[in-house]
Amino acid sequence: MNKRTVTRLKTWALMVWVFLAVIPQGSGAVKPEIPVDVLGRLILQDGGRKKPFDTYARENLVKLTGRAKWISPEGQRWSAIEVMTDLALGTNNWLGEKIIRIGFIPLKERLGLDVSEKFFSYHDIRSQGEVSSKLMGILNPRDGSTPDSKLTAEARKLVGQLNQLENLTGAEAFAWVPVGGGGRWLHVEDAPQAYSERGSDILLAYKAMQQAYRQGNVPEFQKQARAFRSQLESLGGPELYPSGRMKMELIYNYVHPFRWAWIVLLVSFALLLIPETGSPQRSGLRCTYCIGMSLFGTAILLQIFGFVLRTLISGRAPVTNMYEVLIFMALGASVIAYIFTIMYRQKMLVQAAAVVAALTLILADNLPAVFDPGIQPLVPVLQSNWWLTVHVITITIGYAAFLLAMGVGHIAMARYLFFPTDKKTIDNLTRFNYHTMQLGVLFLAAGTLLGGLWAEKAWGRFWGWDPKETWALIALLLYLAVFFARYVRWIGGFGLNAASVLAFQGIVMAGYGVNYLLGTGKHSYGFGVGGELVVGIFVLLELILVLLAVIRHRQVIKQSKGTQS
């Protein structure tokens, strides 16, 4: 960092603190009535990769607010690109806006904040000396007490949000100007120094665009935005300013393939619920089966389309964070069910897959603050694409098979509860559940062994009882225990189906619990916070379902014995 840049940063820091002192808090952001989608195709550098401004806006707003849109206290609805454009070009006091989401109630209690509020401003935290002091006290306890890992994680997340918003209001926030040779991109203020010939034109186009935005002059704004983009593109070819490649990312952002996939899956499930009939007079019901299966196949294609786009955008296999693991599990469960259904003509497998895949995609789609959908560069431990592809995809296919088995187990539990005399259907479900779990064990065991080989290469040891490794082994042993119990006839068909639901909780702990609850270990690339309530409710409902099925199953057995006697 040169001396001039250091001086600029110091000046900016001083301006920020003066700004905090003299600007009234919560002044109320005024939304300009001007369309800004034209800026979405602009490219900037952020987080180690080049991305469209549309992506940059979405990722930053999700980190700040937990959602891709923001509703001001006055009721105005702002899209992500509108918020980020105003941060770059506008005059609103965003440090005074209630845009930072704090959802963890114990943290709000410790900081003395109103627990009924979800959103707070930068001023509410940093400008209140007592609140800021309490926040630092959570991160650095001085009384020698053992810090609460969850509270500390949430406090660290809040500090990251505060720093993020502060950076977004700074002059260095938007690195629009490309630099050759893999260098760090620049803000437009530095363009004249970096490019003696075109730098001044870039700065002038930017200033004209900013002025038009602030004046609300729509035609002029769009004209200057196109001129600004043209000036940036003229600095180099596709390698320096890859406009063509960014189009794929914009398609991914606007098409939402995984969102459409879960919508189509739910429609497919509804159609497949309609019972089939061989009656010529009701041949339309057979048609609903064909349409349902076609829609299920369409949902698979939508998921594959989303994965292809993510792979082309990131240049790697899309299985490096919890969001990608969830959507891959949904795809894997869908594909396995579709293949089995074609082989054995059992539409209940597709019904089970449609439900569990749709719920998994809904979870990933609606909790962006928990399961970050952003495409980020790989951390060093994952920068072996061969090992990443072989190990992570193999183990995630195992998770997908167990997800499908859990779905089949739910249908079986429903049969035991409401149609316990339907032995043929229950036996079919049990048989396919057993085969699905076999497939899951095969891939989970292979993935675990491959992970050990990767660990030997990356860390110099095959096995180290890391929490992720330990829980992957526990999950595998749970399913092996089910097979053993089935083999020695400790459990029958009911026990197998119930176990497919209960054993999946080991997968939940291995995939979610280690990263979000334990938050420790060398597999640090998947860590996150949030979602405990949703996962906790899911586990509780699973236990209640199995308990009710056990009670009902025992009642049926007693009734059967009474009838025989």
PDB file of C-alpha atoms in Angstrom, residues 179-360:
ATOM      1  CA  VAL A 179      -6.049  -3.808 -13.477  1.00  0.00           C
ATOM      2  CA  GLY A 180      -4.022  -6.182 -15.631  1.00  0.00           C
ATOM      3  CA  GLY A 181      -1.710  -8.897 -14.366  1.00  0.00           C
ATOM      4  CA  GLY A 182      -4.092 -10.097 -11.654  1.00  0.00           C
ATOM      5  CA  GLY A 183      -3.684  -6.923  -9.632  1.00  0.00           C
ATOM      6  CA  ARG A 184      -6.236  -5.458  -7.275  1.00  0.00           C
ATOM      7  CA  TRP A 185      -8.892  -3.438  -9.077  1.00  0.00           C
ATOM      8  CA  LEU A 186      -9.262   0.266  -8.316  1.00  0.00           C
ATOM      9  CA  HIS A 187     -11.927   2.791  -7.465  1.00  0.00           C
ATOM     10  CA  VAL A 188     -12.693   5.346 -10.161  1.00  0.00           C
ATOM     11  CA  GLU A 189     -10.885   8.085  -8.232  1.00  0.00           C
ATOM     12  CA  ASP A 190      -7.640   6.218  -8.950  1.00  0.00           C
ATOM     13  CA  ALA A 191      -8.369   5.709 -12.656  1.00  0.00           C
ATOM     14  CA  PRO A 192      -6.450   8.833 -13.880  1.00  0.00           C
ATOM     15  CA  GLN A 193      -3.307   7.687 -12.084  1.00  0.00           C
ATOM     16  CA  ALA A 194      -3.574   4.106 -13.363  1.00  0.00           C
ATOM     17  CA  TYR A 195      -4.531   4.970 -16.956  1.00  0.00           C
ATOM     18  CA  SER A 196      -3.078   8.215 -18.211  1.00  0.00           C
ATOM     19  CA  GLU A 197      -5.083   8.268 -21.454  1.00  0.00           C
ATOM     20  CA  ARG A 198      -8.516   6.895 -20.563  1.00  0.00           C
ATOM     21  CA  GLY A 199      -8.508   7.320 -16.794  1.00  0.00           C
ATOM     22  CA  SER A 200      -9.871  10.874 -16.890  1.00  0.00           C
ATOM     23  CA  ASP A 201     -12.665   9.818 -19.268  1.00  0.00           C
ATOM     24  CA  ILE A 202     -13.664   7.019 -16.876  1.00  0.00           C
ATOM     25  CA  LEU A 203     -13.789   9.420 -13.944  1.00  0.00           C
ATOM     26  CA  LEU A 204     -15.801  11.967 -15.923  1.00  0.00           C
ATOM     27  CA  ALA A 205     -18.321   9.313 -17.021  1.00  0.00           C
ATOM     28  CA  TYR A 206     -18.675   8.154 -13.429  1.00  0.00           C
ATOM     29  CA  LYS A 207     -19.216  11.693 -12.126  1.00  0.00           C
ATOM     30  CA  ALA A 208     -21.795  12.363 -14.846  1.00  0.00           C
ATOM     31  CA  MET A 209     -23.599   9.136 -13.957  1.00  0.00           C
ATOM     32  CA  GLN A 210     -23.558  10.059 -10.276  1.00  0.00           C
ATOM     33  CA  GLN A 211     -24.910  13.537 -10.958  1.00  0.00           C
ATOM     34  CA  ALA A 212     -27.730  12.172 -13.134  1.00  0.00           C
ATOM     35  CA  TYR A 213     -28.628   9.683 -10.410  1.00  0.00           C
ATOM     36  CA  ARG A 214     -28.803  12.357  -7.735  1.00  0.00           C
ATOM     37  CA  GLN A 215     -30.901  14.597  -9.979  1.00  0.00           C
ATOM     38  CA  GLY A 216     -33.281  11.758 -10.855  1.00  0.00           C
ATOM     39  CA  ASN A 217     -32.624  12.238 -14.580  1.00  0.00           C
ATOM     40  CA  VAL A 218     -33.472   8.766 -15.909  1.00  0.00           C
ATOM     41  CA  PRO A 219     -32.452   9.154 -19.605  1.00  0.00           C
ATOM     42  CA  GLU A 220     -29.188  10.854 -18.704  1.00  0.00           C
ATOM     43  CA  PHE A 221     -28.422   8.283 -16.019  1.00  0.00           C
ATOM     44  CA  GLN A 222     -28.906   5.373 -18.407  1.00  0.00           C
ATOM     45  CA  LYS A 223     -26.840   7.126 -21.067  1.00  0.00           C
ATOM     46  CA  GLN A 224     -23.952   7.808 -18.686  1.00  0.00           C
ATOM     47  CA  ALA A 225     -24.144   4.319 -17.176  1.00  0.00           C
ATOM     48  CA  ARG A 226     -23.676   2.814 -20.641  1.00  0.00           C
ATOM     49  CA  ALA A 227     -20.848   5.256 -21.335  1.00  0.00           C
ATOM     50  CA  PHE A 228     -19.159   4.328 -18.053  1.00  0.00           C
ATOM     51  CA  ARG A 229     -19.402   0.637 -18.858  1.00  0.00           C
ATOM     52  CA  SER A 230     -18.075   1.211 -22.373  1.00  0.00           C
ATOM     53  CA  GLN A 231     -15.082   3.089 -20.990  1.00  0.00           C
ATOM     54  CA  LEU A 232     -14.274   0.229 -18.605  1.00  0.00           C
ATOM     55  CA  GLU A 233     -14.610  -2.395 -21.341  1.00  0.00           C
ATOM     56  CA  SER A 234     -12.206  -0.451 -23.542  1.00  0.00           C
ATOM     57  CA  LEU A 235      -9.372  -0.984 -21.051  1.00  0.00           C
ATOM     58  CA  GLY A 236      -8.826  -4.578 -22.094  1.00  0.00           C
ATOM     59  CA  GLY A 237     -10.206  -7.701 -23.714  1.00  0.00           C
ATOM     60  CA  PRO A 238     -12.367 -10.502 -22.300  1.00  0.00           C
ATOM     61  CA  GLU A 239      -9.619 -11.721 -19.982  1.00  0.00           C
ATOM     62  CA  LEU A 240      -9.416  -8.377 -18.212  1.00  0.00           C
ATOM     63  CA  TYR A 241     -13.089  -7.441 -18.418  1.00  0.00           C
ATOM     64  CA  PRO A 242     -15.030 -10.704 -19.058  1.00  0.00           C
ATOM     65  CA  SER A 243     -18.452  -9.320 -19.976  1.00  0.00           C
ATOM     66  CA  GLY A 244     -19.478 -12.521 -21.779  1.00  0.00           C
ATOM     67  CA  ARG A 245     -18.765 -14.780 -18.811  1.00  0.00           C
ATOM     68  CA  MET A 246     -20.652 -12.460 -16.492  1.00  0.00           C
ATOM     69  CA  LYS A 247     -23.803 -12.968 -18.557  1.00  0.00           C
ATOM     70  CA  MET A 248     -23.996 -16.544 -17.268  1.00  0.00           C
ATOM     71  CA  GLU A 249     -23.973 -15.285 -13.704  1.00  0.00           C
ATOM     72  CA  LEU A 250     -26.720 -12.771 -14.477  1.00  0.00           C
ATOM     73  CA  ILE A 251     -28.792 -15.560 -16.029  1.00  0.00           C
ATOM     74  CA  TYR A 252     -28.263 -17.601 -12.863  1.00  0.00           C
ATOM     75  CA  ASN A 253     -29.291 -14.644 -10.676  1.00  0.00           C
ATOM     76  CA  TYR A 254     -32.477 -13.859 -12.569  1.00  0.00           C
ATOM     77  CA  VAL A 255     -33.672 -17.333 -13.592  1.00  0.00           C
ATOM     78  CA  HIS A 256     -33.419 -18.820 -10.051  1.00  0.00           C
ATOM     79  CA  PRO A 257     -33.260 -22.439 -11.324  1.00  0.00           C
ATOM     80  CA  PHE A 258     -33.316 -23.989  -7.854  1.00  0.00           C
ATOM     81  CA  ARG A 259     -36.334 -21.912  -6.823  1.00  0.00           C
ATOM     82  CA  TRP A 260     -38.242 -23.003  -9.913  1.00  0.00           C
ATOM     83  CA  ALA A 261     -37.112 -26.565  -9.243  1.00  0.00           C
ATOM     84  CA  TRP A 262     -38.823 -26.783  -5.852  1.00  0.00           C
ATOM     85  CA  ILE A 263     -41.965 -25.175  -7.250  1.00  0.00           C
ATOM     86  CA  VAL A 264     -42.111 -27.758 -10.055  1.00  0.00           C
ATOM     87  CA  LEU A 265     -41.360 -30.550  -7.562  1.00  0.00           C
ATOM     88  CA  LEU A 266     -44.349 -29.595  -5.419  1.00  0.00           C
ATOM     89  CA  VAL A 267     -46.658 -29.503  -8.468  1.00  0.00           C
ATOM     90  CA  SER A 268     -45.294 -32.882  -9.532  1.00  0.00           C
ATOM     91  CA  PHE A 269     -45.960 -34.309  -6.068  1.00  0.00           C
ATOM     92  CA  ALA A 270     -49.552 -33.024  -6.104  1.00  0.00           C
ATOM     93  CA  LEU A 271     -50.209 -34.718  -9.455  1.00  0.00           C
ATOM     94  CA  LEU A 272     -48.558 -37.977  -8.372  1.00  0.00           C
ATOM     95  CA  LEU A 273     -50.837 -38.139  -5.339  1.00  0.00           C
ATOM     96  CA  ILE A 274     -53.809 -38.741  -7.637  1.00  0.00           C
ATOM     97  CA  PRO A 275     -54.397 -42.515  -7.626  1.00  0.00           C
ATOM     98  CA  GLU A 276     -53.990 -44.375 -10.898  1.00  0.00           C
ATOM     99  CA  THR A 277     -56.761 -46.370 -12.478  1.00  0.00           C
ATOM    100  CA  GLY A 278     -56.973 -48.808 -15.327  1.00  0.00           C
ATOM    101  CA  SER A 279     -60.538 -47.826 -16.170  1.00  0.00           C
ATOM    102  CA  PRO A 280     -60.896 -46.593 -19.783  1.00  0.00           C
ATOM    103  CA  GLN A 281     -63.482 -44.074 -18.592  1.00  0.00           C
ATOM    104  CA  ARG A 282     -60.905 -42.447 -16.311  1.00  0.00           C
ATOM    105  CA  SER A 283     -57.876 -42.513 -18.577  1.00  0.00           C
ATOM    106  CA  GLY A 284     -57.237 -38.862 -17.682  1.00  0.00           C
ATOM    107  CA  LEU A 285     -55.946 -39.991 -14.296  1.00  0.00           C
ATOM    108  CA  ARG A 286     -53.250 -41.984 -16.059  1.00  0.00           C
ATOM    109  CA  CYS A 287     -52.349 -38.816 -17.897  1.00  0.00           C
ATOM    110  CA  THR A 288     -51.807 -37.014 -14.575  1.00  0.00           C
ATOM    111  CA  TYR A 289     -49.194 -39.652 -13.722  1.00  0.00           C
ATOM    112  CA  CYS A 290     -47.377 -39.003 -16.990  1.00  0.00           C
ATOM    113  CA  ILE A 291     -47.517 -35.244 -16.451  1.00  0.00           C
ATOM    114  CA  GLY A 292     -46.341 -35.639 -12.859  1.00  0.00           C
ATOM    115  CA  MET A 293     -43.360 -37.745 -13.914  1.00  0.00           C
ATOM    116  CA  SER A 294     -42.571 -35.311 -16.725  1.00  0.00           C
ATOM    117  CA  LEU A 295     -42.612 -32.404 -14.290  1.00  0.00           C
ATOM    118  CA  PHE A 296     -40.388 -34.355 -11.918  1.00  0.00           C
ATOM    119  CA  GLY A 297     -37.924 -34.865 -14.764  1.00  0.00           C
ATOM    120  CA  THR A 298     -38.184 -31.148 -15.576  1.00  0.00           C
ATOM    121  CA  ALA A 299     -37.296 -30.324 -11.972  1.00  0.00           C
ATOM    122  CA  ILE A 300     -34.206 -32.512 -12.289  1.00  0.00           C
ATOM    123  CA  LEU A 301     -33.203 -30.675 -15.465  1.00  0.00           C
ATOM    124  CA  LEU A 302     -33.674 -27.318 -13.711  1.00  0.00           C
ATOM    125  CA  GLN A 303     -31.387 -28.453 -10.911  1.00  0.00           C
ATOM    126  CA  ILE A 304     -28.782 -29.725 -13.364  1.00  0.00           C
ATOM    127  CA  PHE A 305     -29.021 -26.409 -15.226  1.00  0.00           C
ATOM    128  CA  GLY A 306     -28.373 -24.538 -11.965  1.00  0.00           C
ATOM    129  CA  PHE A 307     -25.397 -26.751 -11.157  1.00  0.00           C
ATOM    130  CA  VAL A 308     -23.895 -26.327 -14.621  1.00  0.00           C
ATOM    131  CA  LEU A 309     -24.147 -22.544 -14.298  1.00  0.00           C
ATOM    132  CA  ARG A 310     -22.586 -22.541 -10.810  1.00  0.00           C
ATOM    133  CA  THR A 311     -19.775 -24.783 -12.071  1.00  0.00           C
ATOM    134  CA  LEU A 312     -19.056 -22.547 -15.075  1.00  0.00           C
ATOM    135  CA  ILE A 313     -19.192 -19.407 -12.913  1.00  0.00           C
ATOM    136  CA  SER A 314     -16.931 -20.726 -10.153  1.00  0.00           C
ATOM    137  CA  GLY A 315     -14.721 -23.059 -12.190  1.00  0.00           C
ATOM    138  CA  ARG A 316     -15.107 -25.848  -9.632  1.00  0.00           C
ATOM    139  CA  ALA A 317     -17.507 -28.483  -8.395  1.00  0.00           C
ATOM    140  CA  PRO A 318     -20.317 -26.679  -6.542  1.00  0.00           C
ATOM    141  CA  VAL A 319     -20.121 -28.551  -3.203  1.00  0.00           C
ATOM    142  CA  THR A 320     -17.984 -26.342  -0.969  1.00  0.00           C
ATOM    143  CA  ASN A 321     -20.457 -24.856   1.504  1.00  0.00           C
ATOM    144  CA  MET A 322     -23.674 -25.839   3.256  1.00  0.00           C
ATOM    145  CA  TYR A 323     -25.914 -24.237   0.629  1.00  0.00           C
ATOM    146  CA  GLU A 324     -24.293 -26.227  -2.156  1.00  0.00           C
ATOM    147  CA  VAL A 325     -24.422 -29.442  -0.113  1.00  0.00           C
ATOM    148  CA  LEU A 326     -28.171 -28.963   0.399  1.00  0.00           C
ATOM    149  CA  ILE A 327     -28.969 -28.381  -3.262  1.00  0.00           C
ATOM    150  CA  PHE A 328     -26.702 -31.265  -4.291  1.00  0.00           C
ATOM    151  CA  MET A 329     -28.500 -33.580  -1.847  1.00  0.00           C
ATOM    152  CA  ALA A 330     -31.821 -32.542  -3.378  1.00  0.00           C
ATOM    153  CA  LEU A 331     -30.530 -33.280  -6.880  1.00  0.00           C
ATOM    154  CA  GLY A 332     -29.005 -36.605  -5.840  1.00  0.00           C
ATOM    155  CA  ALA A 333     -32.197 -37.763  -4.128  1.00  0.00           C
ATOM    156  CA  SER A 334     -34.229 -36.773  -7.186  1.00  0.00           C
ATOM    157  CA  VAL A 335     -31.979 -38.610  -9.643  1.00  0.00           C
ATOM    158  CA  ILE A 336     -31.764 -41.786  -7.530  1.00  0.00           C
ATOM    159  CA  ALA A 337     -35.556 -41.871  -7.128  1.00  0.00           C
ATOM    160  CA  TYR A 338     -36.128 -41.274 -10.828  1.00  0.00           C
ATOM    161  CA  ILE A 339     -33.794 -44.128 -11.811  1.00  0.00           C
ATOM    162  CA  PHE A 340     -35.340 -46.530  -9.286  1.00  0.00           C
ATOM    163  CA  THR A 341     -38.850 -45.577 -10.414  1.00  0.00           C
ATOM    164  CA  ILE A 342     -38.027 -46.285 -14.053  1.00  0.00           C
ATOM    165  CA  MET A 343     -36.474 -49.629 -13.043  1.00  0.00           C
ATOM    166  CA  TYR A 344     -39.153 -50.836 -10.625  1.00  0.00           C
ATOM    167  CA  ARG A 345     -42.255 -48.781 -11.553  1.00  0.00           C
ATOM    168  CA  GLN A 346     -42.801 -47.575  -7.981  1.00  0.00           C
ATOM    169  CA  LYS A 347     -44.037 -44.006  -8.046  1.00  0.00           C
ATOM    170  CA  MET A 348     -43.892 -43.749  -4.236  1.00  0.00           C
ATOM    171  CA  LEU A 349     -40.127 -43.309  -4.555  1.00  0.00           C
ATOM    172  CA  VAL A 350     -40.667 -40.241  -6.730  1.00  0.00           C
ATOM    173  CA  GLN A 351     -43.307 -38.974  -4.306  1.00  0.00           C
ATOM    174  CA  ALA A 352     -40.841 -39.272  -1.429  1.00  0.00           C
ATOM    175  CA  ALA A 353     -38.067 -37.638  -3.432  1.00  0.00           C
ATOM    176  CA  ALA A 354     -40.320 -34.784  -4.571  1.00  0.00           C
ATOM    177  CA  VAL A 355     -41.170 -33.886  -0.978  1.00  0.00           C
ATOM    178  CA  VAL A 356     -37.707 -34.162   0.594  1.00  0.00           C
ATOM    179  CA  ALA A 357     -35.975 -32.491  -2.381  1.00  0.00           C
ATOM    180  CA  ALA A 358     -38.495 -29.638  -2.440  1.00  0.00           C
ATOM    181  CA  LEU A 359     -38.213 -29.057   1.321  1.00  0.00           C
ATOM    182  CA  THR A 360     -34.420 -29.111   1.109  1.00  0.00           C
TER     183      THR A 360
END
